[in-house]
Amino acid sequence: MPHLLLLDIGNTNTKIGVVRDDTILGTYSLPTSRDSTADAWGLRIVQILGLHGLRSGDVSGWVVCSVVPPVGELVRAAGERFCGCPVFFVPEDLPLPLENRYARPHEVGADRLVAGYAARSLFSSRSLIVVDFGTATTFDCIQDSAYLGGLICPGLYSSAAALASKTAKLPTIALDDVRHGPRIGQSTAESLRNGMVFGFAAMVEGLCVRLKAQLASPVEVVVTGGPAKALVEVCSGIDHYQPDLLMRGLMKTSLDNAHMLRKGVFV
């Protein structure tokens, strides 16, 4: 398979991966700007391709999952204009081999399905709980080859930002230098940081216990997303940390549908 672009368009950031065959050459993160234009997206992506010695014509397709429809349309236009190649959206254009058991299947975010499929392809436990720390914190339950549903909770960074914006004396925090135990904070920053990190760790531990009780054993917990790295150190019950889970899911979907990508056709 020639070069592909993978795009995970989230509410806060868009992650972009450059792929050759089954290898991710590099990943990049850009703000998801709803006020941007197709040209702005196209020019940024041409710059990213240049970092790998590639031109726009070297890319045969873009594979996208998006939870921000207006930005998805900008990206579609950018791909067609700047690379002259088809832009495939998952799961609308490229299907995922997961049975979607949501009561209203169309309501599930594409990122949640792609992450679930990536986890299913990587790990063999009968049941999986995928925890994605993004703008929201999502818990998604996979059993055998079915997506059962999950939970949506506040995000760590968005919760901290909300506190900082609504209070006069609470600072913006970083997640580095977190102790391995929930010590009592002795400054405002330390109190906020420890409260957020250990509070979210307790949320993950407690909710995973409750979700596991509803799933067939064995069950493993897979975590991804920006804050996940800090939480892995202090949260029990996490079996796997996969920082590039969404990219892996998009790449696996691309490989599954390589024949359609070569032809530039939709299902």
mmCIF file of C-alpha atoms in Angstrom:
data_model
loop_
_atom_site.group_PDB
_atom_site.id
_atom_site.type_symbol
_atom_site.label_atom_id
_atom_site.label_comp_id
_atom_site.label_asym_id
_atom_site.label_seq_id
_atom_site.Cartn_x
_atom_site.Cartn_y
_atom_site.Cartn_z
ATOM 1 C CA MET A 1 0.000 0.000 0.000
ATOM 2 C CA PRO A 2 1.388 3.501 -0.830
ATOM 3 C CA HIS A 3 1.387 6.450 1.540
ATOM 4 C CA LEU A 4 -1.799 7.310 3.426
ATOM 5 C CA LEU A 5 -2.842 10.054 5.807
ATOM 6 C CA LEU A 6 -4.765 9.150 8.955
ATOM 7 C CA LEU A 7 -6.760 11.869 10.724
ATOM 8 C CA ASP A 8 -8.498 11.644 14.087
ATOM 9 C CA ILE A 9 -10.576 14.832 14.379
ATOM 10 C CA GLY A 10 -11.446 15.377 18.032
ATOM 11 C CA ASN A 11 -13.240 18.208 19.772
ATOM 12 C CA THR A 12 -10.009 19.786 21.020
ATOM 13 C CA ASN A 13 -7.198 18.449 18.837
ATOM 14 C CA THR A 14 -6.773 16.671 15.529
ATOM 15 C CA LYS A 15 -4.131 13.959 15.361
ATOM 16 C CA ILE A 16 -2.554 13.301 11.969
ATOM 17 C CA GLY A 17 -0.539 10.216 11.058
ATOM 18 C CA VAL A 18 1.612 9.629 7.983
ATOM 19 C CA VAL A 19 1.628 5.961 6.989
ATOM 20 C CA ARG A 20 3.574 3.845 4.531
ATOM 21 C CA ASP A 21 2.422 0.257 4.153
ATOM 22 C CA ASP A 22 1.769 -0.864 7.749
ATOM 23 C CA THR A 23 4.169 1.591 9.404
ATOM 24 C CA ILE A 24 3.241 4.905 11.024
ATOM 25 C CA LEU A 25 6.089 7.231 10.020
ATOM 26 C CA GLY A 26 5.053 10.061 12.330
ATOM 27 C CA THR A 27 2.119 11.587 14.179
ATOM 28 C CA TYR A 28 1.272 15.247 14.718
ATOM 29 C CA SER A 29 -1.340 17.150 16.714
ATOM 30 C CA LEU A 30 -3.088 20.340 15.584
ATOM 31 C CA PRO A 31 -5.862 22.331 17.258
ATOM 32 C CA THR A 32 -9.302 21.482 15.894
ATOM 33 C CA SER A 33 -10.336 24.926 14.708
ATOM 34 C CA ARG A 34 -13.930 25.221 13.570
ATOM 35 C CA ASP A 35 -13.114 28.674 12.173
ATOM 36 C CA SER A 36 -10.407 27.374 9.844
ATOM 37 C CA THR A 37 -10.723 26.789 6.090
ATOM 38 C CA ALA A 38 -10.104 23.864 3.775
ATOM 39 C CA ASP A 39 -7.077 25.701 2.384
ATOM 40 C CA ALA A 40 -5.602 26.146 5.869
ATOM 41 C CA TRP A 41 -5.971 22.440 6.573
ATOM 42 C CA GLY A 42 -4.496 21.534 3.204
ATOM 43 C CA LEU A 43 -1.468 23.793 3.609
ATOM 44 C CA ARG A 44 -0.727 22.441 7.087
ATOM 45 C CA ILE A 45 -0.885 18.879 5.847
ATOM 46 C CA VAL A 46 1.364 19.630 2.870
ATOM 47 C CA GLN A 47 3.906 20.947 5.393
ATOM 48 C CA ILE A 48 3.634 17.744 7.422
ATOM 49 C CA LEU A 49 4.178 15.634 4.308
ATOM 50 C CA GLY A 50 7.278 17.691 3.540
ATOM 51 C CA LEU A 51 8.808 16.621 6.850
ATOM 52 C CA HIS A 52 8.912 13.095 5.393
ATOM 53 C CA GLY A 53 10.168 14.166 1.969
ATOM 54 C CA LEU A 54 6.726 13.632 0.460
ATOM 55 C CA ARG A 55 4.668 15.725 -1.917
ATOM 56 C CA SER A 56 0.897 15.904 -1.984
ATOM 57 C CA GLY A 57 0.762 13.618 -5.022
ATOM 58 C CA ASP A 58 2.533 10.847 -3.115
ATOM 59 C CA VAL A 59 -0.552 10.236 -0.960
ATOM 60 C CA SER A 60 -3.182 7.864 -2.323
ATOM 61 C CA GLY A 61 -5.906 8.494 0.248
ATOM 62 C CA TRP A 62 -6.945 10.057 3.532
ATOM 63 C CA VAL A 63 -8.657 7.927 6.189
ATOM 64 C CA VAL A 64 -10.578 9.977 8.741
ATOM 65 C CA CYS A 65 -12.624 9.554 11.887
ATOM 66 C CA SER A 66 -14.321 12.731 13.056
ATOM 67 C CA VAL A 67 -16.596 13.834 15.873
ATOM 68 C CA VAL A 68 -16.764 17.392 14.495
ATOM 69 C CA PRO A 69 -18.789 17.221 11.250
ATOM 70 C CA PRO A 70 -18.049 20.790 10.011
ATOM 71 C CA VAL A 71 -14.298 20.198 10.324
ATOM 72 C CA GLY A 72 -14.685 16.824 8.655
ATOM 73 C CA GLU A 73 -16.142 18.537 5.601
ATOM 74 C CA LEU A 74 -13.232 21.003 5.530
ATOM 75 C CA VAL A 75 -10.793 18.098 5.649
ATOM 76 C CA ARG A 76 -12.640 16.315 2.848
ATOM 77 C CA ALA A 77 -12.350 19.396 0.645
ATOM 78 C CA ALA A 78 -8.670 19.807 1.558
ATOM 79 C CA GLY A 79 -7.848 16.235 0.597
ATOM 80 C CA GLU A 80 -9.556 16.485 -2.745
ATOM 81 C CA ARG A 81 -7.987 19.850 -3.577
ATOM 82 C CA PHE A 82 -4.431 19.456 -2.293
ATOM 83 C CA CYS A 83 -3.817 15.742 -2.824
ATOM 84 C CA GLY A 84 -6.369 14.947 -5.524
ATOM 85 C CA CYS A 85 -7.197 11.734 -3.705
ATOM 86 C CA PRO A 86 -10.278 10.216 -2.100
ATOM 87 C CA VAL A 87 -11.067 10.953 1.540
ATOM 88 C CA PHE A 88 -12.626 8.005 3.373
ATOM 89 C CA PHE A 89 -14.509 8.412 6.637
ATOM 90 C CA VAL A 90 -14.741 5.613 9.204
ATOM 91 C CA PRO A 91 -17.197 3.984 9.630
ATOM 92 C CA GLU A 92 -19.346 5.725 6.994
ATOM 93 C CA ASP A 93 -17.143 4.791 4.010
ATOM 94 C CA LEU A 94 -14.894 2.094 5.470
ATOM 95 C CA PRO A 95 -16.771 -0.383 7.682
ATOM 96 C CA LEU A 96 -15.605 -1.714 11.027
ATOM 97 C CA PRO A 97 -16.158 -5.412 11.814
ATOM 98 C CA LEU A 98 -17.810 -4.618 15.141
ATOM 99 C CA GLU A 99 -21.500 -5.195 15.788
ATOM 100 C CA ASN A 100 -22.803 -1.875 17.105
ATOM 101 C CA ARG A 101 -25.352 -2.597 19.848
ATOM 102 C CA TYR A 102 -26.008 1.008 20.813
ATOM 103 C CA ALA A 103 -29.748 1.726 21.024
ATOM 104 C CA ARG A 104 -29.199 4.449 18.410
ATOM 105 C CA PRO A 105 -26.073 3.276 16.567
ATOM 106 C CA HIS A 106 -25.577 6.569 14.714
ATOM 107 C CA GLU A 107 -25.067 8.385 18.040
ATOM 108 C CA VAL A 108 -21.781 6.639 18.830
ATOM 109 C CA GLY A 109 -18.736 8.788 18.104
ATOM 110 C CA ALA A 110 -16.526 7.398 15.359
ATOM 111 C CA ASP A 111 -13.500 7.719 17.637
ATOM 112 C CA ARG A 112 -15.085 5.391 20.196
ATOM 113 C CA LEU A 113 -15.757 2.727 17.577
ATOM 114 C CA VAL A 114 -12.275 3.010 16.072
ATOM 115 C CA ALA A 115 -10.643 2.781 19.507
ATOM 116 C CA GLY A 116 -12.769 -0.249 20.332
ATOM 117 C CA TYR A 117 -11.818 -1.954 17.086
ATOM 118 C CA ALA A 118 -8.133 -1.188 17.649
ATOM 119 C CA ALA A 119 -8.262 -2.712 21.121
ATOM 120 C CA ARG A 120 -10.136 -5.748 19.806
ATOM 121 C CA SER A 121 -7.464 -6.316 17.142
ATOM 122 C CA LEU A 122 -4.599 -5.946 19.643
ATOM 123 C CA PHE A 123 -5.806 -7.946 22.648
ATOM 124 C CA SER A 124 -7.389 -11.379 22.930
ATOM 125 C CA SER A 125 -9.383 -11.135 26.178
ATOM 126 C CA ARG A 126 -13.034 -11.919 25.592
ATOM 127 C CA SER A 127 -14.081 -8.528 26.987
ATOM 128 C CA LEU A 128 -12.318 -5.168 26.910
ATOM 129 C CA ILE A 129 -12.953 -1.806 28.543
ATOM 130 C CA VAL A 130 -11.398 1.027 26.534
ATOM 131 C CA VAL A 131 -10.867 4.240 28.497
ATOM 132 C CA ASP A 132 -10.055 7.287 26.355
ATOM 133 C CA PHE A 133 -8.971 10.448 28.183
ATOM 134 C CA GLY A 134 -9.928 13.249 25.824
ATOM 135 C CA THR A 135 -12.110 16.342 26.058
ATOM 136 C CA ALA A 136 -14.471 13.860 27.723
ATOM 137 C CA THR A 137 -13.415 10.622 29.409
ATOM 138 C CA THR A 138 -15.133 7.722 27.671
ATOM 139 C CA PHE A 139 -15.468 4.104 28.759
ATOM 140 C CA ASP A 140 -16.332 1.703 25.932
ATOM 141 C CA CYS A 141 -17.171 -1.967 26.390
ATOM 142 C CA ILE A 142 -16.228 -4.570 23.797
ATOM 143 C CA GLN A 143 -17.309 -8.191 24.149
ATOM 144 C CA ASP A 144 -16.291 -10.712 21.513
ATOM 145 C CA SER A 145 -16.861 -8.777 18.255
ATOM 146 C CA ALA A 146 -19.560 -6.446 19.550
ATOM 147 C CA TYR A 147 -19.510 -2.866 20.751
ATOM 148 C CA LEU A 148 -21.908 -2.884 23.709
ATOM 149 C CA GLY A 149 -21.859 0.796 24.678
ATOM 150 C CA GLY A 150 -20.230 2.591 27.567
ATOM 151 C CA LEU A 151 -20.020 5.717 29.690
ATOM 152 C CA ILE A 152 -19.196 9.371 29.076
ATOM 153 C CA CYS A 153 -17.646 11.343 31.944
ATOM 154 C CA PRO A 154 -15.957 14.749 32.252
ATOM 155 C CA GLY A 155 -12.449 15.065 30.862
ATOM 156 C CA LEU A 156 -9.482 15.676 33.141
ATOM 157 C CA TYR A 157 -8.080 18.698 31.305
ATOM 158 C CA SER A 158 -11.500 20.207 30.626
ATOM 159 C CA SER A 159 -12.452 19.792 34.302
ATOM 160 C CA ALA A 160 -9.243 21.474 35.442
ATOM 161 C CA ALA A 161 -9.730 24.286 32.921
ATOM 162 C CA ALA A 162 -13.305 24.813 34.094
ATOM 163 C CA LEU A 163 -12.132 25.139 37.695
ATOM 164 C CA ALA A 164 -9.372 27.565 36.740
ATOM 165 C CA SER A 165 -11.749 29.727 34.688
ATOM 166 C CA LYS A 166 -14.489 29.858 37.334
ATOM 167 C CA THR A 167 -12.346 30.549 40.400
ATOM 168 C CA ALA A 168 -10.032 33.434 41.203
ATOM 169 C CA LYS A 169 -7.233 31.593 42.975
ATOM 170 C CA LEU A 170 -6.988 28.208 41.262
ATOM 171 C CA PRO A 171 -4.116 28.024 38.753
ATOM 172 C CA THR A 172 -3.783 26.033 35.559
ATOM 173 C CA ILE A 173 -1.976 22.791 36.389
ATOM 174 C CA ALA A 174 0.469 20.385 34.774
ATOM 175 C CA LEU A 175 0.294 16.655 35.359
ATOM 176 C CA ASP A 176 4.005 16.052 35.852
ATOM 177 C CA ASP A 177 5.616 15.271 39.203
ATOM 178 C CA VAL A 178 2.601 13.406 40.579
ATOM 179 C CA ARG A 179 3.400 11.269 43.605
ATOM 180 C CA HIS A 180 2.636 7.545 43.582
ATOM 181 C CA GLY A 181 0.318 7.970 46.563
ATOM 182 C CA PRO A 182 -2.470 10.503 47.216
ATOM 183 C CA ARG A 183 -0.531 12.766 49.585
ATOM 184 C CA ILE A 184 -2.185 15.827 51.080
ATOM 185 C CA GLY A 185 -1.486 18.849 48.900
ATOM 186 C CA GLN A 186 0.503 21.625 50.576
ATOM 187 C CA SER A 187 -0.012 24.295 47.929
ATOM 188 C CA THR A 188 -2.961 25.281 45.767
ATOM 189 C CA ALA A 189 -1.321 23.871 42.639
ATOM 190 C CA GLU A 190 -0.393 20.612 44.376
ATOM 191 C CA SER A 191 -3.857 20.272 45.905
ATOM 192 C CA LEU A 192 -5.520 20.792 42.529
ATOM 193 C CA ARG A 193 -3.122 18.505 40.673
ATOM 194 C CA ASN A 194 -3.414 15.677 43.200
ATOM 195 C CA GLY A 195 -7.160 16.102 43.455
ATOM 196 C CA MET A 196 -7.561 15.850 39.696
ATOM 197 C CA VAL A 197 -5.152 12.981 39.101
ATOM 198 C CA PHE A 198 -6.116 10.800 42.062
ATOM 199 C CA GLY A 199 -9.780 11.727 41.754
ATOM 200 C CA PHE A 200 -9.829 10.579 38.133
ATOM 201 C CA ALA A 201 -7.802 7.484 39.036
ATOM 202 C CA ALA A 202 -10.430 6.587 41.639
ATOM 203 C CA MET A 203 -13.172 7.195 39.074
ATOM 204 C CA VAL A 204 -11.497 4.841 36.594
ATOM 205 C CA GLU A 205 -10.919 2.160 39.223
ATOM 206 C CA GLY A 206 -14.483 2.326 40.543
ATOM 207 C CA LEU A 207 -16.249 2.443 37.193
ATOM 208 C CA CYS A 208 -14.150 -0.370 35.745
ATOM 209 C CA VAL A 209 -15.085 -2.594 38.700
ATOM 210 C CA ARG A 210 -18.763 -1.899 38.017
ATOM 211 C CA LEU A 211 -18.433 -2.426 34.266
ATOM 212 C CA LYS A 212 -16.480 -5.662 34.672
ATOM 213 C CA ALA A 213 -19.394 -7.076 36.672
ATOM 214 C CA GLN A 214 -21.539 -6.739 33.538
ATOM 215 C CA LEU A 215 -19.066 -8.302 31.091
ATOM 216 C CA ALA A 216 -17.992 -11.849 30.350
ATOM 217 C CA SER A 217 -14.609 -12.785 31.808
ATOM 218 C CA PRO A 218 -11.744 -12.338 31.307
ATOM 219 C CA VAL A 219 -11.850 -8.539 31.054
ATOM 220 C CA GLU A 220 -8.890 -6.247 30.375
ATOM 221 C CA VAL A 221 -8.714 -2.459 30.607
ATOM 222 C CA VAL A 222 -7.011 -0.478 27.836
ATOM 223 C CA VAL A 223 -6.332 3.246 28.263
ATOM 224 C CA THR A 224 -5.364 5.947 25.777
ATOM 225 C CA GLY A 225 -5.413 9.730 25.452
ATOM 226 C CA GLY A 226 -3.235 12.599 26.658
ATOM 227 C CA PRO A 227 -3.630 12.319 30.468
ATOM 228 C CA ALA A 228 -3.482 8.507 30.408
ATOM 229 C CA LYS A 229 0.303 8.423 30.854
ATOM 230 C CA ALA A 230 0.100 10.218 34.212
ATOM 231 C CA LEU A 231 -2.810 8.084 35.413
ATOM 232 C CA VAL A 232 -1.190 4.752 34.538
ATOM 233 C CA GLU A 233 1.336 5.364 37.316
ATOM 234 C CA VAL A 234 -1.287 5.833 40.034
ATOM 235 C CA CYS A 235 -4.338 3.868 38.877
ATOM 236 C CA SER A 236 -4.724 0.174 39.640
ATOM 237 C CA GLY A 237 -6.556 -2.125 37.281
ATOM 238 C CA ILE A 238 -5.105 -0.799 34.019
ATOM 239 C CA ASP A 239 -3.788 -3.641 31.870
ATOM 240 C CA HIS A 240 -2.595 -1.822 28.754
ATOM 241 C CA TYR A 241 -1.536 1.743 27.898
ATOM 242 C CA GLN A 242 -1.749 2.482 24.169
ATOM 243 C CA PRO A 243 -1.030 6.164 23.409
ATOM 244 C CA ASP A 244 -1.594 5.696 19.666
ATOM 245 C CA LEU A 245 -4.703 3.507 19.884
ATOM 246 C CA LEU A 246 -6.788 5.637 17.495
ATOM 247 C CA MET A 247 -4.008 5.747 14.900
ATOM 248 C CA ARG A 248 -3.620 1.982 15.146
ATOM 249 C CA GLY A 249 -7.358 1.561 14.643
ATOM 250 C CA LEU A 250 -7.380 3.758 11.559
ATOM 251 C CA MET A 251 -4.337 1.973 10.139
ATOM 252 C CA LYS A 252 -5.895 -1.455 10.759
ATOM 253 C CA THR A 253 -9.090 -0.288 9.054
ATOM 254 C CA SER A 254 -7.015 0.932 6.104
ATOM 255 C CA LEU A 255 -5.268 -2.424 5.803
ATOM 256 C CA ASP A 256 -8.600 -4.263 6.032
ATOM 257 C CA ASN A 257 -9.927 -2.171 3.148
ATOM 258 C CA ALA A 258 -6.743 -1.873 1.081
ATOM 259 C CA HIS A 259 -8.507 -3.061 -2.064
ATOM 260 C CA MET A 260 -10.984 -0.176 -1.864
ATOM 261 C CA LEU A 261 -8.288 2.384 -1.111
ATOM 262 C CA ARG A 262 -6.352 1.292 -4.187
ATOM 263 C CA LYS A 263 -9.435 1.694 -6.344
ATOM 264 C CA GLY A 264 -10.540 4.916 -4.662
ATOM 265 C CA VAL A 265 -14.086 3.622 -4.318
ATOM 266 C CA PHE A 266 -16.562 3.674 -1.454
ATOM 267 C CA VAL A 267 -18.549 0.784 -0.024
#
